[in-house]
């Protein structure tokens, strides 16, 4: 994760936005513009579109930087409330095809807050031990604690994506997992977990261009994986699998958000704003002191 930059924080009256932090002007809340609802069709989403934002690249990059302070402020309040017994926590789930920009989200969005308040897990192919357990076993072990922002780079949804596309288990088995996931996520919400599930939606042409760049630039060879081309050959099957999970696993309490990802700057801004909008909705406040503040000031004066 990127090292957190030193910042001079604003102040507030105990709740709400930090003083001096300007709100982003948008045409609609990102949560409304990107939410998957009834009748959603993934193929109908333009991967180069910029829902809820009508600015250009430079405006988007400026807006991203301008919101860092508020995001940092709210994350610290979330963390502080847990030290006073609060149970709230947030889980950001990021899914997407190879090269869709998951790493950029980690660096430019998640990396802008204090790493002490973040628990990041990148899920790879299951280990031998993980395969001996139910598919949610490794997910449960990685859930964030109170006051934390948990981030999943890929997630339990791989078990209805890769597993489905490559016929790794019988269809009857992966089909049951949609219901299992819904029950699991409902339980998380009941335990004060705020879920933000994001699919980064990239076009095949953009993916090809990004893979080509990784091959053309020696400084990006380390990012290239020959297996990405193998997965690219199953593009249509993956789109069908994503459509199915978006239809079946986007209830009101844990909806999916599809973020057009051909423009990296927009995808980063959109995920940042989804985080901000959810954190604002938690009505976070600084916990009250559990000691005599004035008495401690007097003690300090005398030392």
PDB file of C-alpha atoms in Angstrom:
ATOM      1  CA  UNK A   1       0.000   0.000   0.000  1.00  0.00           C
ATOM      2  CA  UNK A   2       1.153   3.522  -0.697  1.00  0.00           C
ATOM      3  CA  UNK A   3       2.510   5.328   2.322  1.00  0.00           C
ATOM      4  CA  UNK A   4       0.067   7.808   3.763  1.00  0.00           C
ATOM      5  CA  UNK A   5       0.973  11.382   3.027  1.00  0.00           C
ATOM      6  CA  UNK A   6       1.355  13.863   5.897  1.00  0.00           C
ATOM      7  CA  UNK A   7      -1.605  16.214   5.994  1.00  0.00           C
ATOM      8  CA  UNK A   8      -2.871  19.158   7.966  1.00  0.00           C
ATOM      9  CA  UNK A   9      -6.359  18.201   9.012  1.00  0.00           C
ATOM     10  CA  UNK A  10      -9.350  20.428   9.306  1.00  0.00           C
ATOM     11  CA  UNK A  11     -11.597  20.454  12.332  1.00  0.00           C
ATOM     12  CA  UNK A  12     -15.312  20.057  12.795  1.00  0.00           C
ATOM     13  CA  UNK A  13     -17.959  20.320  15.486  1.00  0.00           C
ATOM     14  CA  UNK A  14     -17.930  16.601  16.305  1.00  0.00           C
ATOM     15  CA  UNK A  15     -19.701  15.302  13.229  1.00  0.00           C
ATOM     16  CA  UNK A  16     -19.891  15.950   9.547  1.00  0.00           C
ATOM     17  CA  UNK A  17     -17.326  17.177   7.041  1.00  0.00           C
ATOM     18  CA  UNK A  18     -13.980  18.575   8.121  1.00  0.00           C
ATOM     19  CA  UNK A  19     -13.773  22.357   8.058  1.00  0.00           C
ATOM     20  CA  UNK A  20     -12.222  23.614   4.857  1.00  0.00           C
ATOM     21  CA  UNK A  21     -13.091  20.492   2.855  1.00  0.00           C
ATOM     22  CA  UNK A  22     -15.176  21.366  -0.196  1.00  0.00           C
ATOM     23  CA  UNK A  23     -17.863  18.963  -1.381  1.00  0.00           C
ATOM     24  CA  UNK A  24     -17.545  17.634  -4.925  1.00  0.00           C
ATOM     25  CA  UNK A  25     -20.150  19.045  -7.282  1.00  0.00           C
ATOM     26  CA  UNK A  26     -21.768  16.152  -9.165  1.00  0.00           C
ATOM     27  CA  UNK A  27     -24.825  15.657 -11.321  1.00  0.00           C
ATOM     28  CA  UNK A  28     -26.079  12.900  -8.970  1.00  0.00           C
ATOM     29  CA  UNK A  29     -24.820  10.836  -6.013  1.00  0.00           C
ATOM     30  CA  UNK A  30     -22.439   8.117  -7.188  1.00  0.00           C
ATOM     31  CA  UNK A  31     -24.385   5.564  -5.150  1.00  0.00           C
ATOM     32  CA  UNK A  32     -27.504   6.315  -7.196  1.00  0.00           C
ATOM     33  CA  UNK A  33     -25.756   6.533 -10.564  1.00  0.00           C
ATOM     34  CA  UNK A  34     -23.776   3.289 -10.219  1.00  0.00           C
ATOM     35  CA  UNK A  35     -26.116   1.049  -8.212  1.00  0.00           C
ATOM     36  CA  UNK A  36     -27.256  -2.218  -9.773  1.00  0.00           C
ATOM     37  CA  UNK A  37     -31.025  -2.444  -9.647  1.00  0.00           C
ATOM     38  CA  UNK A  38     -33.820  -4.505 -11.101  1.00  0.00           C
ATOM     39  CA  UNK A  39     -33.450  -5.060 -14.839  1.00  0.00           C
ATOM     40  CA  UNK A  40     -29.771  -4.125 -14.883  1.00  0.00           C
ATOM     41  CA  UNK A  41     -27.890  -5.187 -18.025  1.00  0.00           C
ATOM     42  CA  UNK A  42     -24.101  -5.122 -17.845  1.00  0.00           C
ATOM     43  CA  UNK A  43     -23.752  -5.048 -21.620  1.00  0.00           C
ATOM     44  CA  UNK A  44     -25.676  -1.770 -21.620  1.00  0.00           C
ATOM     45  CA  UNK A  45     -23.030   0.054 -19.548  1.00  0.00           C
ATOM     46  CA  UNK A  46     -20.506   2.043 -21.575  1.00  0.00           C
ATOM     47  CA  UNK A  47     -17.061   1.352 -20.017  1.00  0.00           C
ATOM     48  CA  UNK A  48     -15.890   4.842 -21.093  1.00  0.00           C
ATOM     49  CA  UNK A  49     -18.801   6.702 -19.533  1.00  0.00           C
ATOM     50  CA  UNK A  50     -18.505   8.843 -16.398  1.00  0.00           C
ATOM     51  CA  UNK A  51     -21.828   8.603 -14.511  1.00  0.00           C
ATOM     52  CA  UNK A  52     -22.453  11.308 -11.880  1.00  0.00           C
ATOM     53  CA  UNK A  53     -19.499  13.370 -13.115  1.00  0.00           C
ATOM     54  CA  UNK A  54     -19.428  15.709 -16.105  1.00  0.00           C
ATOM     55  CA  UNK A  55     -15.855  17.007 -15.795  1.00  0.00           C
ATOM     56  CA  UNK A  56     -12.807  16.038 -17.824  1.00  0.00           C
ATOM     57  CA  UNK A  57      -9.687  14.105 -16.792  1.00  0.00           C
ATOM     58  CA  UNK A  58      -7.957  17.049 -15.159  1.00  0.00           C
ATOM     59  CA  UNK A  59     -11.086  17.999 -13.235  1.00  0.00           C
ATOM     60  CA  UNK A  60     -11.463  14.401 -12.111  1.00  0.00           C
ATOM     61  CA  UNK A  61      -7.880  14.162 -10.884  1.00  0.00           C
ATOM     62  CA  UNK A  62      -8.269  17.453  -9.020  1.00  0.00           C
ATOM     63  CA  UNK A  63     -11.503  16.261  -7.421  1.00  0.00           C
ATOM     64  CA  UNK A  64      -9.794  13.044  -6.308  1.00  0.00           C
ATOM     65  CA  UNK A  65      -7.002  14.950  -4.591  1.00  0.00           C
ATOM     66  CA  UNK A  66      -9.392  17.477  -3.056  1.00  0.00           C
ATOM     67  CA  UNK A  67     -11.433  14.760  -1.320  1.00  0.00           C
ATOM     68  CA  UNK A  68      -8.439  13.027   0.303  1.00  0.00           C
ATOM     69  CA  UNK A  69      -8.691  15.081   3.475  1.00  0.00           C
ATOM     70  CA  UNK A  70     -12.346  14.302   4.100  1.00  0.00           C
ATOM     71  CA  UNK A  71     -11.828  10.592   3.442  1.00  0.00           C
ATOM     72  CA  UNK A  72      -8.903  10.546   5.868  1.00  0.00           C
ATOM     73  CA  UNK A  73     -10.957  12.477   8.434  1.00  0.00           C
ATOM     74  CA  UNK A  74     -13.937  10.100   8.294  1.00  0.00           C
ATOM     75  CA  UNK A  75     -11.741   7.021   8.391  1.00  0.00           C
ATOM     76  CA  UNK A  76     -10.089   8.323  11.568  1.00  0.00           C
ATOM     77  CA  UNK A  77     -13.484   8.968  13.158  1.00  0.00           C
ATOM     78  CA  UNK A  78     -14.567   5.417  12.320  1.00  0.00           C
ATOM     79  CA  UNK A  79     -11.378   4.097  13.926  1.00  0.00           C
ATOM     80  CA  UNK A  80     -11.750   6.353  16.980  1.00  0.00           C
ATOM     81  CA  UNK A  81     -15.353   5.268  17.607  1.00  0.00           C
ATOM     82  CA  UNK A  82     -14.242   1.644  17.802  1.00  0.00           C
ATOM     83  CA  UNK A  83     -11.873   2.560  20.633  1.00  0.00           C
ATOM     84  CA  UNK A  84     -14.919   3.732  22.560  1.00  0.00           C
ATOM     85  CA  UNK A  85     -16.781   0.457  21.972  1.00  0.00           C
ATOM     86  CA  UNK A  86     -18.244   1.127  18.531  1.00  0.00           C
ATOM     87  CA  UNK A  87     -18.832  -1.904  16.302  1.00  0.00           C
ATOM     88  CA  UNK A  88     -19.105  -0.272  12.894  1.00  0.00           C
ATOM     89  CA  UNK A  89     -16.716  -1.293  10.162  1.00  0.00           C
ATOM     90  CA  UNK A  90     -16.662  -1.035   6.368  1.00  0.00           C
ATOM     91  CA  UNK A  91     -15.826  -3.639   3.726  1.00  0.00           C
ATOM     92  CA  UNK A  92     -14.922  -2.579   0.191  1.00  0.00           C
ATOM     93  CA  UNK A  93     -15.055  -5.453  -2.292  1.00  0.00           C
ATOM     94  CA  UNK A  94     -13.316  -4.865  -5.635  1.00  0.00           C
ATOM     95  CA  UNK A  95     -13.918  -7.224  -8.559  1.00  0.00           C
ATOM     96  CA  UNK A  96     -13.013  -6.866 -12.206  1.00  0.00           C
ATOM     97  CA  UNK A  97     -11.339  -8.469 -15.174  1.00  0.00           C
ATOM     98  CA  UNK A  98      -7.540  -8.475 -15.384  1.00  0.00           C
ATOM     99  CA  UNK A  99      -6.107  -4.948 -15.909  1.00  0.00           C
ATOM    100  CA  UNK A 100      -9.396  -3.322 -14.851  1.00  0.00           C
ATOM    101  CA  UNK A 101      -7.548  -1.110 -12.352  1.00  0.00           C
ATOM    102  CA  UNK A 102      -7.800  -2.864  -8.991  1.00  0.00           C
ATOM    103  CA  UNK A 103      -4.195  -2.002  -8.161  1.00  0.00           C
ATOM    104  CA  UNK A 104      -4.749   1.648  -8.978  1.00  0.00           C
ATOM    105  CA  UNK A 105      -7.700   1.747  -6.587  1.00  0.00           C
ATOM    106  CA  UNK A 106      -5.484   0.350  -3.844  1.00  0.00           C
ATOM    107  CA  UNK A 107      -2.780   2.964  -4.441  1.00  0.00           C
ATOM    108  CA  UNK A 108      -4.793   6.088  -5.216  1.00  0.00           C
ATOM    109  CA  UNK A 109      -7.916   5.593  -3.073  1.00  0.00           C
ATOM    110  CA  UNK A 110      -7.199   3.176  -0.249  1.00  0.00           C
ATOM    111  CA  UNK A 111      -3.636   4.481  -0.004  1.00  0.00           C
ATOM    112  CA  UNK A 112      -4.852   7.957   0.906  1.00  0.00           C
ATOM    113  CA  UNK A 113      -5.960   6.959   4.422  1.00  0.00           C
ATOM    114  CA  UNK A 114      -3.989   5.865   7.483  1.00  0.00           C
ATOM    115  CA  UNK A 115      -2.803   2.283   6.841  1.00  0.00           C
ATOM    116  CA  UNK A 116      -3.323   1.497  10.542  1.00  0.00           C
ATOM    117  CA  UNK A 117      -7.060   1.674   9.871  1.00  0.00           C
ATOM    118  CA  UNK A 118      -7.061  -0.551   6.784  1.00  0.00           C
ATOM    119  CA  UNK A 119      -7.034  -4.330   6.420  1.00  0.00           C
ATOM    120  CA  UNK A 120      -6.267  -5.291   2.818  1.00  0.00           C
ATOM    121  CA  UNK A 121      -6.600  -8.851   1.516  1.00  0.00           C
ATOM    122  CA  UNK A 122      -5.792  -9.940  -2.032  1.00  0.00           C
ATOM    123  CA  UNK A 123      -7.447 -13.291  -2.718  1.00  0.00           C
ATOM    124  CA  UNK A 124      -5.505 -15.579  -5.024  1.00  0.00           C
ATOM    125  CA  UNK A 125      -6.106 -19.154  -6.113  1.00  0.00           C
ATOM    126  CA  UNK A 126      -7.131 -21.099  -2.977  1.00  0.00           C
ATOM    127  CA  UNK A 127      -4.347 -22.896  -1.130  1.00  0.00           C
ATOM    128  CA  UNK A 128      -4.517 -26.586  -0.296  1.00  0.00           C
ATOM    129  CA  UNK A 129      -5.677 -25.712   3.228  1.00  0.00           C
ATOM    130  CA  UNK A 130      -8.366 -23.340   1.951  1.00  0.00           C
ATOM    131  CA  UNK A 131      -9.710 -25.984  -0.414  1.00  0.00           C
ATOM    132  CA  UNK A 132     -10.311 -28.290   2.547  1.00  0.00           C
ATOM    133  CA  UNK A 133     -12.849 -25.813   3.948  1.00  0.00           C
ATOM    134  CA  UNK A 134     -16.128 -24.320   2.674  1.00  0.00           C
ATOM    135  CA  UNK A 135     -15.517 -21.485   0.206  1.00  0.00           C
ATOM    136  CA  UNK A 136     -16.421 -18.752   2.724  1.00  0.00           C
ATOM    137  CA  UNK A 137     -13.911 -19.973   5.324  1.00  0.00           C
ATOM    138  CA  UNK A 138     -11.024 -17.859   4.069  1.00  0.00           C
ATOM    139  CA  UNK A 139     -13.353 -14.878   3.603  1.00  0.00           C
ATOM    140  CA  UNK A 140     -14.553 -14.959   7.208  1.00  0.00           C
ATOM    141  CA  UNK A 141     -10.953 -15.037   8.430  1.00  0.00           C
ATOM    142  CA  UNK A 142     -10.191 -11.804   6.528  1.00  0.00           C
ATOM    143  CA  UNK A 143     -13.178  -9.726   7.656  1.00  0.00           C
ATOM    144  CA  UNK A 144     -12.284  -6.316   9.140  1.00  0.00           C
ATOM    145  CA  UNK A 145     -12.532  -5.701  12.858  1.00  0.00           C
ATOM    146  CA  UNK A 146     -14.520  -2.837  14.443  1.00  0.00           C
ATOM    147  CA  UNK A 147     -13.380   0.583  13.281  1.00  0.00           C
ATOM    148  CA  UNK A 148     -11.509  -0.787  10.288  1.00  0.00           C
ATOM    149  CA  UNK A 149     -11.898  -0.382   6.547  1.00  0.00           C
ATOM    150  CA  UNK A 150     -11.471  -3.830   5.046  1.00  0.00           C
ATOM    151  CA  UNK A 151     -10.582  -4.093   1.367  1.00  0.00           C
ATOM    152  CA  UNK A 152     -10.915  -7.275  -0.688  1.00  0.00           C
ATOM    153  CA  UNK A 153      -8.946  -7.410  -3.939  1.00  0.00           C
ATOM    154  CA  UNK A 154     -11.140 -10.121  -5.461  1.00  0.00           C
ATOM    155  CA  UNK A 155     -13.381 -11.968  -3.029  1.00  0.00           C
ATOM    156  CA  UNK A 156     -15.895 -14.742  -2.411  1.00  0.00           C
ATOM    157  CA  UNK A 157     -17.387 -13.869  -5.785  1.00  0.00           C
ATOM    158  CA  UNK A 158     -14.501 -15.689  -7.467  1.00  0.00           C
ATOM    159  CA  UNK A 159     -16.400 -18.825  -6.421  1.00  0.00           C
ATOM    160  CA  UNK A 160     -19.219 -17.972  -8.826  1.00  0.00           C
ATOM    161  CA  UNK A 161     -16.908 -16.499 -11.485  1.00  0.00           C
ATOM    162  CA  UNK A 162     -13.710 -18.498 -12.081  1.00  0.00           C
ATOM    163  CA  UNK A 163     -15.337 -21.645 -10.748  1.00  0.00           C
ATOM    164  CA  UNK A 164     -18.251 -21.256 -13.136  1.00  0.00           C
ATOM    165  CA  UNK A 165     -16.236 -20.274 -16.202  1.00  0.00           C
ATOM    166  CA  UNK A 166     -13.739 -23.116 -15.815  1.00  0.00           C
ATOM    167  CA  UNK A 167     -16.176 -25.803 -14.599  1.00  0.00           C
ATOM    168  CA  UNK A 168     -14.177 -26.353 -11.414  1.00  0.00           C
ATOM    169  CA  UNK A 169     -17.185 -27.695  -9.508  1.00  0.00           C
ATOM    170  CA  UNK A 170     -20.540 -29.102 -10.670  1.00  0.00           C
ATOM    171  CA  UNK A 171     -23.075 -26.425 -11.748  1.00  0.00           C
ATOM    172  CA  UNK A 172     -25.463 -27.404  -8.961  1.00  0.00           C
ATOM    173  CA  UNK A 173     -22.760 -26.548  -6.442  1.00  0.00           C
ATOM    174  CA  UNK A 174     -21.842 -23.065  -7.687  1.00  0.00           C
ATOM    175  CA  UNK A 175     -25.508 -22.215  -8.269  1.00  0.00           C
ATOM    176  CA  UNK A 176     -26.211 -22.801  -4.551  1.00  0.00           C
ATOM    177  CA  UNK A 177     -23.509 -20.307  -3.695  1.00  0.00           C
ATOM    178  CA  UNK A 178     -25.571 -17.279  -4.760  1.00  0.00           C
ATOM    179  CA  UNK A 179     -27.995 -17.943  -1.915  1.00  0.00           C
ATOM    180  CA  UNK A 180     -25.177 -18.753   0.501  1.00  0.00           C
ATOM    181  CA  UNK A 181     -23.490 -15.443  -0.339  1.00  0.00           C
ATOM    182  CA  UNK A 182     -26.699 -13.472   0.142  1.00  0.00           C
ATOM    183  CA  UNK A 183     -27.257 -15.043   3.565  1.00  0.00           C
ATOM    184  CA  UNK A 184     -23.624 -14.411   4.526  1.00  0.00           C
ATOM    185  CA  UNK A 185     -23.758 -10.747   3.496  1.00  0.00           C
ATOM    186  CA  UNK A 186     -27.070 -10.188   5.265  1.00  0.00           C
ATOM    187  CA  UNK A 187     -25.392 -11.422   8.432  1.00  0.00           C
ATOM    188  CA  UNK A 188     -22.505  -9.007   7.917  1.00  0.00           C
ATOM    189  CA  UNK A 189     -24.857  -6.045   7.613  1.00  0.00           C
ATOM    190  CA  UNK A 190     -26.634  -7.130  10.805  1.00  0.00           C
ATOM    191  CA  UNK A 191     -23.219  -7.090  12.519  1.00  0.00           C
ATOM    192  CA  UNK A 192     -22.626  -3.412  11.587  1.00  0.00           C
ATOM    193  CA  UNK A 193     -20.570  -4.078   8.462  1.00  0.00           C
ATOM    194  CA  UNK A 194     -21.186  -1.536   5.687  1.00  0.00           C
ATOM    195  CA  UNK A 195     -20.660  -3.355   2.394  1.00  0.00           C
ATOM    196  CA  UNK A 196     -19.538  -1.583  -0.783  1.00  0.00           C
ATOM    197  CA  UNK A 197     -19.308  -4.041  -3.666  1.00  0.00           C
ATOM    198  CA  UNK A 198     -17.665  -2.631  -6.791  1.00  0.00           C
ATOM    199  CA  UNK A 199     -17.244  -4.178 -10.206  1.00  0.00           C
ATOM    200  CA  UNK A 200     -14.707  -2.354 -12.378  1.00  0.00           C
ATOM    201  CA  UNK A 201     -16.192  -2.652 -15.867  1.00  0.00           C
ATOM    202  CA  UNK A 202     -13.540  -2.564 -18.595  1.00  0.00           C
ATOM    203  CA  UNK A 203     -13.963  -3.117 -22.334  1.00  0.00           C
ATOM    204  CA  UNK A 204     -12.033  -5.830 -24.217  1.00  0.00           C
ATOM    205  CA  UNK A 205     -10.362  -3.173 -26.386  1.00  0.00           C
ATOM    206  CA  UNK A 206      -9.094  -1.286 -23.350  1.00  0.00           C
ATOM    207  CA  UNK A 207      -7.867  -4.472 -21.730  1.00  0.00           C
ATOM    208  CA  UNK A 208      -5.953  -5.331 -24.890  1.00  0.00           C
ATOM    209  CA  UNK A 209      -4.332  -1.891 -24.908  1.00  0.00           C
ATOM    210  CA  UNK A 210      -3.269  -2.229 -21.273  1.00  0.00           C
ATOM    211  CA  UNK A 211      -1.843  -5.693 -21.849  1.00  0.00           C
ATOM    212  CA  UNK A 212       0.020  -4.372 -24.890  1.00  0.00           C
ATOM    213  CA  UNK A 213       1.514  -1.588 -22.768  1.00  0.00           C
ATOM    214  CA  UNK A 214       2.745  -4.132 -20.236  1.00  0.00           C
ATOM    215  CA  UNK A 215       4.492  -6.005 -23.024  1.00  0.00           C
ATOM    216  CA  UNK A 216       5.958  -2.884 -24.646  1.00  0.00           C
ATOM    217  CA  UNK A 217       7.376  -1.306 -21.474  1.00  0.00           C
ATOM    218  CA  UNK A 218      10.172  -3.075 -19.572  1.00  0.00           C
ATOM    219  CA  UNK A 219       9.125  -1.286 -16.377  1.00  0.00           C
ATOM    220  CA  UNK A 220       5.737  -2.999 -16.632  1.00  0.00           C
ATOM    221  CA  UNK A 221       6.885  -6.535 -17.525  1.00  0.00           C
ATOM    222  CA  UNK A 222       6.573  -7.473 -13.847  1.00  0.00           C
ATOM    223  CA  UNK A 223       2.833  -6.785 -14.098  1.00  0.00           C
ATOM    224  CA  UNK A 224       2.353  -9.078 -17.088  1.00  0.00           C
ATOM    225  CA  UNK A 225       1.037 -12.592 -16.556  1.00  0.00           C
ATOM    226  CA  UNK A 226       0.742 -14.937 -19.575  1.00  0.00           C
ATOM    227  CA  UNK A 227      -2.286 -16.398 -17.832  1.00  0.00           C
ATOM    228  CA  UNK A 228      -4.138 -13.120 -18.447  1.00  0.00           C
ATOM    229  CA  UNK A 229      -4.385 -14.035 -22.127  1.00  0.00           C
ATOM    230  CA  UNK A 230      -5.779 -17.437 -21.219  1.00  0.00           C
ATOM    231  CA  UNK A 231      -8.488 -15.746 -19.174  1.00  0.00           C
ATOM    232  CA  UNK A 232      -9.127 -13.192 -21.933  1.00  0.00           C
ATOM    233  CA  UNK A 233     -10.093 -16.069 -24.220  1.00  0.00           C
ATOM    234  CA  UNK A 234     -13.084 -16.624 -21.891  1.00  0.00           C
ATOM    235  CA  UNK A 235     -14.241 -12.997 -22.020  1.00  0.00           C
ATOM    236  CA  UNK A 236     -17.860 -13.714 -23.015  1.00  0.00           C
ATOM    237  CA  UNK A 237     -18.215 -16.420 -20.389  1.00  0.00           C
ATOM    238  CA  UNK A 238     -16.975 -14.037 -17.706  1.00  0.00           C
ATOM    239  CA  UNK A 239     -19.432 -11.356 -18.798  1.00  0.00           C
ATOM    240  CA  UNK A 240     -22.259 -13.890 -18.485  1.00  0.00           C
ATOM    241  CA  UNK A 241     -21.012 -14.896 -15.035  1.00  0.00           C
ATOM    242  CA  UNK A 242     -20.844 -11.257 -13.908  1.00  0.00           C
ATOM    243  CA  UNK A 243     -24.341 -10.587 -15.218  1.00  0.00           C
ATOM    244  CA  UNK A 244     -25.653 -13.537 -13.218  1.00  0.00           C
ATOM    245  CA  UNK A 245     -24.058 -12.491  -9.916  1.00  0.00           C
ATOM    246  CA  UNK A 246     -25.113  -8.867 -10.386  1.00  0.00           C
ATOM    247  CA  UNK A 247     -28.707 -10.039 -10.876  1.00  0.00           C
ATOM    248  CA  UNK A 248     -28.717 -12.512  -7.991  1.00  0.00           C
ATOM    249  CA  UNK A 249     -26.561 -10.844  -5.351  1.00  0.00           C
ATOM    250  CA  UNK A 250     -27.538  -7.169  -5.328  1.00  0.00           C
ATOM    251  CA  UNK A 251     -30.211  -6.813  -2.617  1.00  0.00           C
ATOM    252  CA  UNK A 252     -31.117  -3.459  -1.119  1.00  0.00           C
ATOM    253  CA  UNK A 253     -28.915  -3.988   1.948  1.00  0.00           C
ATOM    254  CA  UNK A 254     -25.838  -5.032  -0.068  1.00  0.00           C
ATOM    255  CA  UNK A 255     -26.096  -3.726  -3.648  1.00  0.00           C
ATOM    256  CA  UNK A 256     -23.441  -3.893  -6.338  1.00  0.00           C
ATOM    257  CA  UNK A 257     -22.012  -0.776  -7.969  1.00  0.00           C
ATOM    258  CA  UNK A 258     -20.721  -1.074 -11.529  1.00  0.00           C
ATOM    259  CA  UNK A 259     -17.970   1.461 -12.211  1.00  0.00           C
ATOM    260  CA  UNK A 260     -17.000   2.125 -15.854  1.00  0.00           C
ATOM    261  CA  UNK A 261     -13.239   1.561 -15.826  1.00  0.00           C
ATOM    262  CA  UNK A 262     -11.838   2.400 -19.264  1.00  0.00           C
ATOM    263  CA  UNK A 263     -10.873   5.815 -17.875  1.00  0.00           C
ATOM    264  CA  UNK A 264      -8.615   5.105 -14.886  1.00  0.00           C
ATOM    265  CA  UNK A 265      -9.040   8.577 -13.435  1.00  0.00           C
ATOM    266  CA  UNK A 266     -12.820   8.206 -13.370  1.00  0.00           C
ATOM    267  CA  UNK A 267     -12.787   4.735 -11.809  1.00  0.00           C
ATOM    268  CA  UNK A 268     -10.572   5.985  -8.984  1.00  0.00           C
ATOM    269  CA  UNK A 269     -12.763   9.013  -8.391  1.00  0.00           C
ATOM    270  CA  UNK A 270     -15.943   6.920  -8.459  1.00  0.00           C
ATOM    271  CA  UNK A 271     -14.689   4.395  -5.896  1.00  0.00           C
ATOM    272  CA  UNK A 272     -13.423   7.193  -3.666  1.00  0.00           C
ATOM    273  CA  UNK A 273     -16.808   8.908  -3.798  1.00  0.00           C
ATOM    274  CA  UNK A 274     -18.648   5.659  -3.078  1.00  0.00           C
ATOM    275  CA  UNK A 275     -16.496   5.299   0.033  1.00  0.00           C
ATOM    276  CA  UNK A 276     -17.176   8.893   1.061  1.00  0.00           C
ATOM    277  CA  UNK A 277     -20.914   8.681   0.519  1.00  0.00           C
ATOM    278  CA  UNK A 278     -21.158   5.528   2.638  1.00  0.00           C
ATOM    279  CA  UNK A 279     -18.946   6.915   5.402  1.00  0.00           C
ATOM    280  CA  UNK A 280     -20.991  10.119   5.536  1.00  0.00           C
ATOM    281  CA  UNK A 281     -24.106   8.006   5.925  1.00  0.00           C
ATOM    282  CA  UNK A 282     -22.736   6.480   9.140  1.00  0.00           C
ATOM    283  CA  UNK A 283     -23.030   9.839  10.974  1.00  0.00           C
ATOM    284  CA  UNK A 284     -19.582   9.403  12.478  1.00  0.00           C
ATOM    285  CA  UNK A 285     -18.542  11.496  15.482  1.00  0.00           C
ATOM    286  CA  UNK A 286     -15.577  11.817  17.765  1.00  0.00           C
ATOM    287  CA  UNK A 287     -16.135   9.781  20.944  1.00  0.00           C
ATOM    288  CA  UNK A 288     -16.542  11.715  24.154  1.00  0.00           C
ATOM    289  CA  UNK A 289     -13.632  11.647  26.579  1.00  0.00           C
ATOM    290  CA  UNK A 290     -13.942   9.083  29.386  1.00  0.00           C
ATOM    291  CA  UNK A 291     -11.789  11.196  31.708  1.00  0.00           C
ATOM    292  CA  UNK A 292     -11.916  14.659  33.294  1.00  0.00           C
ATOM    293  CA  UNK A 293     -10.570  16.874  30.474  1.00  0.00           C
ATOM    294  CA  UNK A 294     -10.266  20.019  32.592  1.00  0.00           C
ATOM    295  CA  UNK A 295      -8.657  18.106  35.399  1.00  0.00           C
ATOM    296  CA  UNK A 296      -6.064  16.673  33.052  1.00  0.00           C
ATOM    297  CA  UNK A 297      -5.321  20.147  31.693  1.00  0.00           C
ATOM    298  CA  UNK A 298      -4.625  21.345  35.229  1.00  0.00           C
ATOM    299  CA  UNK A 299      -2.363  18.381  35.883  1.00  0.00           C
ATOM    300  CA  UNK A 300      -0.453  19.045  32.653  1.00  0.00           C
ATOM    301  CA  UNK A 301       0.009  22.722  33.562  1.00  0.00           C
ATOM    302  CA  UNK A 302       1.623  21.745  36.805  1.00  0.00           C
ATOM    303  CA  UNK A 303       4.149  19.325  35.295  1.00  0.00           C
TER     304      UNK A 303
END
